[in-house]
Amino acid sequence: MEKFSQFRDRGSGIAPFLPIPSESLGLQAPLRVFLFCFRLPFFIFVTFAYFAILQWLPIGSLGKKAALWCILGVPSIWWIDLQVDGVKKGSLSKQQQARLPQPGSVIASSFTSPIDAIYLAAIFDPVFTAAYPNTRQVERISLLQAVIRAFAQPSSQPEPGTQLVDVASLVAKYPNRPIVIFPECTTTNGRGILPLSHALLGVPPKTKVFPVSLRYTPADVVTPLPGSYISFFWTLLSKPTHCIRVRIAEYVTNSRSAIDAPPARSTRQSTYNSNYLDTLEDEAEGGVTAGEKAFLDLVGESLARLGRVKRVGLGVKEKQEFMVKWSKTRKTW
């Protein structure tokens, strides 16, 4: 992978766009082939049944969530390790619901796999949006579109004719559902947090923003490469089980006091590096105030801490360049 070394973060050496290699089949080859062939028809059936029929029927939120859990159940995504900031294990039911994303709030989620959107839909029944790096508006999308975007080419700006809306208008329009934003704008391999979209700056001042990190074990069910349908479904359906590690940080708000505040030096050790600081300077030139930048930093730091990774200075533009070079030397499948 030396030919792709230019797409490693200068400060940390992290390469967020390279695929994570799967373990060799070895003696497990017969078992994995059997699991894939056995699960594939069931997976196609439950997925088609939900997106073609069930989601349009008046079965209520619980019925749709049950159908989504069936989709997660076929590849045996069972053991879900959930941790919430400030809540001890086993005591979540005794805590106030304010520690979890709730209707009227915004979820700022990491973005590594199509499973992200399905899991969030099965738990929170949210409204999904697509974010772009340098605009504060978002595109309202469906769950299926959110899943497909995990396989899509990175895009630095919306396609002509795309209808963009303010996050504030979505919060007002859907008071009984949370809003999901994938602020990194494109998928990664889960080893770094990309610079966050300005879409988060469109969140109303008093609206709660919950950073949510989703990580997988084994870690190779991620889709940093666009169009990697075959390899993803093979990995997903051929392995005996998968585990999701869900980490939810305490909420933050894009308050006016924070936006108008002067820049302050923090003595706390940060997870971003010189390459990321260069990116922040570029954002400042793009009309982001010191307070707004501090808000994006806070969300980014939370996502990095939850995922136990670092923030990197590589974004959508660098991934587009990476895919151009990758497509010239390798095939995505």
Short mmCIF file of C-alpha atoms in Angstrom, two decimals:
data_model
loop_
_atom_site.label_atom_id
_atom_site.label_comp_id
_atom_site.label_asym_id
_atom_site.label_seq_id
_atom_site.Cartn_x
_atom_site.Cartn_y
_atom_site.Cartn_z
CA MET A 1 0.00 0.00 0.00
CA GLU A 2 3.02 2.29 -0.27
CA LYS A 3 1.67 3.83 -3.47
CA PHE A 4 -1.22 5.23 -1.41
CA SER A 5 1.00 6.69 1.32
CA GLN A 6 0.07 10.21 0.24
CA PHE A 7 -3.41 9.51 1.56
CA ARG A 8 -2.17 8.90 5.07
CA ASP A 9 -2.69 11.65 7.61
CA ARG A 10 0.56 13.55 8.04
CA GLY A 11 0.43 13.76 11.81
CA SER A 12 -0.84 10.29 12.76
CA GLY A 13 -0.09 8.11 9.73
CA ILE A 14 -3.70 6.92 9.66
CA ALA A 15 -5.11 5.90 6.28
CA PRO A 16 -8.90 6.20 6.70
CA PHE A 17 -9.82 5.17 3.14
CA LEU A 18 -7.95 1.88 2.78
CA PRO A 19 -10.08 -1.27 3.13
CA ILE A 20 -9.51 -3.44 6.17
CA PRO A 21 -8.23 -6.85 5.00
CA SER A 22 -10.31 -9.85 6.02
CA GLU A 23 -8.73 -12.82 7.72
CA SER A 24 -7.86 -15.74 5.48
CA LEU A 25 -10.44 -18.49 5.16
CA GLY A 26 -8.18 -21.37 6.15
CA LEU A 27 -10.00 -24.27 7.77
CA GLN A 28 -13.14 -22.16 8.12
CA ALA A 29 -13.72 -22.07 4.36
CA PRO A 30 -16.45 -24.78 4.27
CA LEU A 31 -18.30 -23.22 7.21
CA ARG A 32 -18.19 -19.71 5.76
CA VAL A 33 -19.31 -20.84 2.32
CA PHE A 34 -22.20 -22.72 3.92
CA LEU A 35 -23.21 -19.73 6.07
CA PHE A 36 -23.13 -17.40 3.09
CA CYS A 37 -25.22 -19.69 0.89
CA PHE A 38 -27.66 -20.43 3.73
CA ARG A 39 -28.17 -16.82 4.82
CA LEU A 40 -28.22 -15.10 1.46
CA PRO A 41 -31.80 -16.12 0.46
CA PHE A 42 -33.17 -15.16 3.89
CA PHE A 43 -31.30 -11.85 3.82
CA ILE A 44 -32.62 -10.99 0.36
CA PHE A 45 -36.16 -11.95 1.43
CA VAL A 46 -36.31 -9.91 4.65
CA THR A 47 -34.56 -6.92 3.07
CA PHE A 48 -36.81 -6.89 0.02
CA ALA A 49 -39.90 -7.44 2.19
CA TYR A 50 -39.09 -4.42 4.33
CA PHE A 51 -38.03 -1.90 1.70
CA ALA A 52 -40.60 -2.95 -0.91
CA ILE A 53 -43.62 -3.67 1.29
CA LEU A 54 -43.44 -3.31 5.07
CA GLN A 55 -42.11 0.23 5.27
CA TRP A 56 -45.15 1.45 3.31
CA LEU A 57 -47.71 -0.36 5.50
CA PRO A 58 -49.30 1.22 8.61
CA ILE A 59 -47.59 -1.19 11.00
CA GLY A 60 -46.33 1.55 13.29
CA SER A 61 -42.85 2.31 14.56
CA LEU A 62 -42.59 -0.91 16.59
CA GLY A 63 -43.51 -3.06 13.60
CA LYS A 64 -40.89 -1.39 11.42
CA LYS A 65 -38.26 -1.71 14.13
CA ALA A 66 -39.02 -5.42 14.47
CA ALA A 67 -38.58 -5.87 10.71
CA LEU A 68 -35.26 -4.03 10.83
CA TRP A 69 -34.08 -6.26 13.67
CA CYS A 70 -34.86 -9.23 11.46
CA ILE A 71 -32.52 -7.78 8.83
CA LEU A 72 -29.82 -7.42 11.50
CA GLY A 73 -30.59 -10.87 12.88
CA VAL A 74 -29.99 -12.82 9.67
CA PRO A 75 -26.20 -12.12 9.67
CA SER A 76 -26.19 -12.65 13.46
CA ILE A 77 -25.58 -9.09 14.61
CA TRP A 78 -26.66 -9.91 18.14
CA TRP A 79 -24.23 -8.78 20.82
CA ILE A 80 -24.50 -5.02 20.95
CA ASP A 81 -22.26 -3.35 23.50
CA LEU A 82 -23.90 -0.05 24.47
CA GLN A 83 -22.21 2.56 26.64
CA VAL A 84 -23.48 6.03 27.44
CA ASP A 85 -21.31 8.78 28.89
CA GLY A 86 -21.99 9.29 32.56
CA VAL A 87 -23.97 6.05 32.95
CA LYS A 88 -22.61 2.94 34.63
CA LYS A 89 -23.13 -0.41 32.95
CA GLY A 90 -26.42 -2.01 33.94
CA SER A 91 -27.93 1.22 35.26
CA LEU A 92 -29.14 2.84 32.04
CA SER A 93 -32.80 2.09 32.80
CA LYS A 94 -32.47 4.03 36.06
CA GLN A 95 -31.11 7.14 34.36
CA GLN A 96 -33.00 10.00 32.83
CA GLN A 97 -33.92 9.62 29.17
CA ALA A 98 -32.06 12.88 28.54
CA ARG A 99 -28.85 10.90 28.26
CA LEU A 100 -30.11 9.19 25.09
CA PRO A 101 -31.06 10.72 21.73
CA GLN A 102 -34.72 11.60 21.81
CA PRO A 103 -37.34 13.17 19.55
CA GLY A 104 -36.36 16.70 18.59
CA SER A 105 -32.63 16.06 19.01
CA VAL A 106 -29.85 15.56 16.44
CA ILE A 107 -27.61 12.50 16.17
CA ALA A 108 -24.12 13.17 14.80
CA SER A 109 -23.05 9.66 13.86
CA SER A 110 -19.85 8.12 12.61
CA PHE A 111 -20.15 6.65 9.12
CA THR A 112 -18.35 3.43 8.26
CA SER A 113 -20.90 0.88 7.06
CA PRO A 114 -24.44 0.41 5.70
CA ILE A 115 -25.22 -1.22 9.03
CA ASP A 116 -24.95 2.21 10.69
CA ALA A 117 -28.18 3.47 9.15
CA ILE A 118 -30.10 0.22 9.74
CA TYR A 119 -29.08 0.08 13.40
CA LEU A 120 -29.97 3.72 14.02
CA ALA A 121 -33.34 3.19 12.32
CA ALA A 122 -34.02 0.08 14.42
CA ILE A 123 -33.30 1.92 17.67
CA PHE A 124 -34.35 5.55 17.20
CA ASP A 125 -36.63 5.64 14.10
CA PRO A 126 -34.94 8.88 12.95
CA VAL A 127 -35.07 11.14 9.92
CA PHE A 128 -31.95 10.62 7.81
CA THR A 129 -30.06 13.38 6.05
CA ALA A 130 -27.08 13.63 3.71
CA ALA A 131 -24.48 16.27 4.57
CA TYR A 132 -21.95 17.98 2.33
CA PRO A 133 -18.67 19.51 3.53
CA ASN A 134 -19.14 23.25 3.05
CA THR A 135 -22.87 23.87 3.29
CA ARG A 136 -25.02 24.25 6.37
CA GLN A 137 -28.03 22.73 4.65
CA VAL A 138 -28.71 19.02 4.30
CA GLU A 139 -30.54 16.71 1.94
CA ARG A 140 -33.48 14.77 3.39
CA ILE A 141 -33.06 11.11 2.42
CA SER A 142 -34.76 7.80 3.16
CA LEU A 143 -33.29 4.85 5.05
CA LEU A 144 -32.65 3.02 1.79
CA GLN A 145 -30.82 6.05 0.39
CA ALA A 146 -28.74 6.24 3.56
CA VAL A 147 -27.76 2.58 3.12
CA ILE A 148 -26.88 3.09 -0.55
CA ARG A 149 -24.79 6.17 0.25
CA ALA A 150 -22.46 3.91 2.25
CA PHE A 151 -21.49 2.39 -1.12
CA ALA A 152 -21.58 5.65 -3.09
CA GLN A 153 -18.77 7.75 -4.49
CA PRO A 154 -17.79 10.66 -2.20
CA SER A 155 -19.41 13.94 -3.18
CA SER A 156 -18.23 17.38 -2.12
CA GLN A 157 -21.42 19.07 -3.31
CA PRO A 158 -24.99 17.99 -4.08
CA GLU A 159 -26.05 16.98 -7.55
CA PRO A 160 -27.82 19.66 -9.63
CA GLY A 161 -31.48 19.75 -8.73
CA THR A 162 -30.97 18.35 -5.23
CA GLN A 163 -33.34 19.93 -2.75
CA LEU A 164 -31.49 21.13 0.33
CA VAL A 165 -33.20 22.14 3.58
CA ASP A 166 -32.17 23.74 6.82
CA VAL A 167 -31.63 21.43 9.78
CA ALA A 168 -33.79 23.78 11.85
CA SER A 169 -36.74 23.26 9.51
CA LEU A 170 -36.39 19.48 9.80
CA VAL A 171 -36.31 19.69 13.59
CA ALA A 172 -39.48 21.77 13.49
CA LYS A 173 -41.18 19.52 10.91
CA TYR A 174 -40.42 16.26 12.74
CA PRO A 175 -40.75 17.07 16.46
CA ASN A 176 -41.43 13.41 17.32
CA ARG A 177 -38.31 11.98 15.67
CA PRO A 178 -34.56 12.62 15.98
CA ILE A 179 -32.55 13.83 13.00
CA VAL A 180 -29.46 11.86 11.91
CA ILE A 181 -26.51 13.64 10.30
CA PHE A 182 -23.39 11.82 9.12
CA PRO A 183 -21.06 14.83 9.44
CA GLU A 184 -18.01 13.13 7.90
CA CYS A 185 -19.94 13.14 4.58
CA THR A 186 -18.39 9.87 3.38
CA THR A 187 -17.50 6.48 4.79
CA THR A 188 -14.16 5.57 6.37
CA ASN A 189 -12.61 2.35 7.64
CA GLY A 190 -13.30 3.44 11.22
CA ARG A 191 -9.69 4.29 12.04
CA GLY A 192 -10.05 8.06 12.02
CA ILE A 193 -12.57 10.90 12.18
CA LEU A 194 -12.68 13.14 9.12
CA PRO A 195 -13.25 16.93 9.29
CA LEU A 196 -16.89 17.53 10.06
CA SER A 197 -19.44 19.11 7.76
CA HIS A 198 -20.72 22.63 8.30
CA ALA A 199 -24.20 21.08 8.36
CA LEU A 200 -23.86 20.73 12.13
CA LEU A 201 -23.68 24.52 12.34
CA GLY A 202 -27.25 24.65 11.04
CA VAL A 203 -28.57 22.92 14.17
CA PRO A 204 -30.80 25.29 16.20
CA PRO A 205 -29.05 26.77 19.26
CA LYS A 206 -31.02 24.89 21.93
CA THR A 207 -31.28 21.56 20.11
CA LYS A 208 -29.33 18.72 21.70
CA VAL A 209 -26.65 17.12 19.52
CA PHE A 210 -25.62 13.59 20.53
CA PRO A 211 -22.31 12.30 19.09
CA VAL A 212 -22.73 8.56 18.43
CA SER A 213 -19.90 6.18 17.51
CA LEU A 214 -20.59 2.78 15.91
CA ARG A 215 -17.74 0.27 15.68
CA TYR A 216 -17.76 -3.36 14.58
CA THR A 217 -16.03 -6.58 15.61
CA PRO A 218 -14.70 -8.00 13.33
CA ALA A 219 -13.87 -4.60 11.87
CA ASP A 220 -13.96 -5.60 8.19
CA VAL A 221 -17.70 -4.99 7.62
CA VAL A 222 -16.91 -1.39 6.71
CA THR A 223 -17.20 0.14 3.24
CA PRO A 224 -14.53 2.81 2.75
CA LEU A 225 -14.37 1.86 -0.93
CA PRO A 226 -17.41 2.86 -3.03
CA GLY A 227 -19.11 0.03 -4.87
CA SER A 228 -17.76 -2.74 -2.62
CA TYR A 229 -21.08 -4.63 -2.62
CA ILE A 230 -19.79 -8.16 -3.16
CA SER A 231 -16.99 -8.04 -0.60
CA PHE A 232 -19.28 -6.43 1.98
CA PHE A 233 -22.08 -8.99 1.67
CA TRP A 234 -19.61 -11.86 1.62
CA THR A 235 -17.99 -10.62 4.83
CA LEU A 236 -21.34 -9.85 6.44
CA LEU A 237 -23.08 -13.14 5.68
CA SER A 238 -20.21 -15.61 5.85
CA LYS A 239 -18.96 -14.89 9.36
CA PRO A 240 -20.71 -16.55 12.33
CA THR A 241 -21.41 -13.39 14.32
CA HIS A 242 -20.81 -9.64 14.38
CA CYS A 243 -20.74 -7.26 17.33
CA ILE A 244 -21.63 -3.57 17.31
CA ARG A 245 -20.01 -1.34 19.90
CA VAL A 246 -22.22 1.70 20.39
CA ARG A 247 -20.92 4.70 22.30
CA ILE A 248 -23.12 7.75 22.98
CA ALA A 249 -21.57 10.94 24.32
CA GLU A 250 -23.28 13.56 26.44
CA TYR A 251 -25.20 16.00 24.33
CA VAL A 252 -23.81 19.36 23.27
CA THR A 253 -25.61 22.41 21.92
CA ASN A 254 -24.73 24.92 19.25
CA SER A 255 -25.50 27.76 21.62
CA ARG A 256 -25.30 31.40 20.58
CA SER A 257 -23.02 32.09 23.53
CA ALA A 258 -20.56 29.52 22.18
CA ILE A 259 -20.82 30.87 18.65
CA ASP A 260 -20.06 34.42 19.71
CA ALA A 261 -17.34 33.45 22.18
CA PRO A 262 -13.75 34.43 21.39
CA PRO A 263 -11.29 31.60 20.71
CA ALA A 264 -9.86 30.08 23.87
CA ARG A 265 -6.82 27.88 24.37
CA SER A 266 -7.52 24.52 25.93
CA THR A 267 -4.99 22.81 28.17
CA ARG A 268 -6.55 19.40 27.52
CA GLN A 269 -4.65 17.09 25.19
CA SER A 270 -6.33 17.03 21.80
CA THR A 271 -6.61 14.21 19.27
CA TYR A 272 -6.06 16.37 16.21
CA ASN A 273 -2.72 17.03 14.60
CA SER A 274 -0.97 19.49 12.32
CA ASN A 275 -2.77 18.25 9.22
CA TYR A 276 -6.10 18.71 10.92
CA LEU A 277 -5.14 22.19 12.13
CA ASP A 278 -4.44 23.14 8.53
CA THR A 279 -7.96 22.03 7.68
CA LEU A 280 -9.36 24.14 10.51
CA GLU A 281 -7.57 27.19 9.15
CA ASP A 282 -9.16 26.56 5.75
CA GLU A 283 -12.57 26.36 7.42
CA ALA A 284 -11.96 29.66 9.19
CA GLU A 285 -11.32 31.27 5.83
CA GLY A 286 -14.64 29.82 4.64
CA GLY A 287 -16.74 31.87 7.03
CA VAL A 288 -16.70 29.69 10.16
CA THR A 289 -16.36 31.74 13.32
CA ALA A 290 -14.18 30.80 16.26
CA GLY A 291 -17.22 29.76 18.29
CA GLU A 292 -18.61 27.64 15.47
CA LYS A 293 -15.24 26.00 14.99
CA ALA A 294 -15.15 25.25 18.71
CA PHE A 295 -18.54 23.54 18.41
CA LEU A 296 -17.34 21.37 15.52
CA ASP A 297 -14.21 20.59 17.54
CA LEU A 298 -16.34 19.48 20.48
CA VAL A 299 -18.38 17.08 18.39
CA GLY A 300 -15.29 15.81 16.56
CA GLU A 301 -13.39 15.27 19.81
CA SER A 302 -16.34 13.32 21.20
CA LEU A 303 -16.53 11.05 18.15
CA ALA A 304 -12.77 10.43 18.27
CA ARG A 305 -12.86 9.69 21.99
CA LEU A 306 -15.83 7.37 21.71
CA GLY A 307 -14.24 5.43 18.84
CA ARG A 308 -10.77 5.50 20.44
CA VAL A 309 -9.31 6.95 17.27
CA LYS A 310 -7.79 10.24 16.16
CA ARG A 311 -9.05 13.06 14.02
CA VAL A 312 -7.43 13.37 10.64
CA GLY A 313 -7.11 16.13 8.09
CA LEU A 314 -8.20 14.05 5.11
CA GLY A 315 -11.71 14.76 3.89
CA VAL A 316 -14.04 14.24 0.95
CA LYS A 317 -11.69 15.93 -1.52
CA GLU A 318 -8.81 13.64 -0.57
CA LYS A 319 -11.05 10.58 -0.81
CA GLN A 320 -12.07 11.57 -4.32
CA GLU A 321 -8.39 11.81 -5.27
CA PHE A 322 -7.74 8.49 -3.55
CA MET A 323 -10.50 6.75 -5.52
CA VAL A 324 -9.12 8.07 -8.81
CA LYS A 325 -5.73 6.55 -8.04
CA TRP A 326 -7.24 3.35 -6.59
CA SER A 327 -9.39 2.72 -9.67
CA LYS A 328 -6.31 2.92 -11.91
CA THR A 329 -4.47 0.14 -10.07
CA ARG A 330 -7.11 -2.01 -8.35
CA LYS A 331 -10.66 -3.19 -8.81
CA THR A 332 -13.42 -2.69 -6.28
CA TRP A 333 -15.82 -5.56 -5.82
#
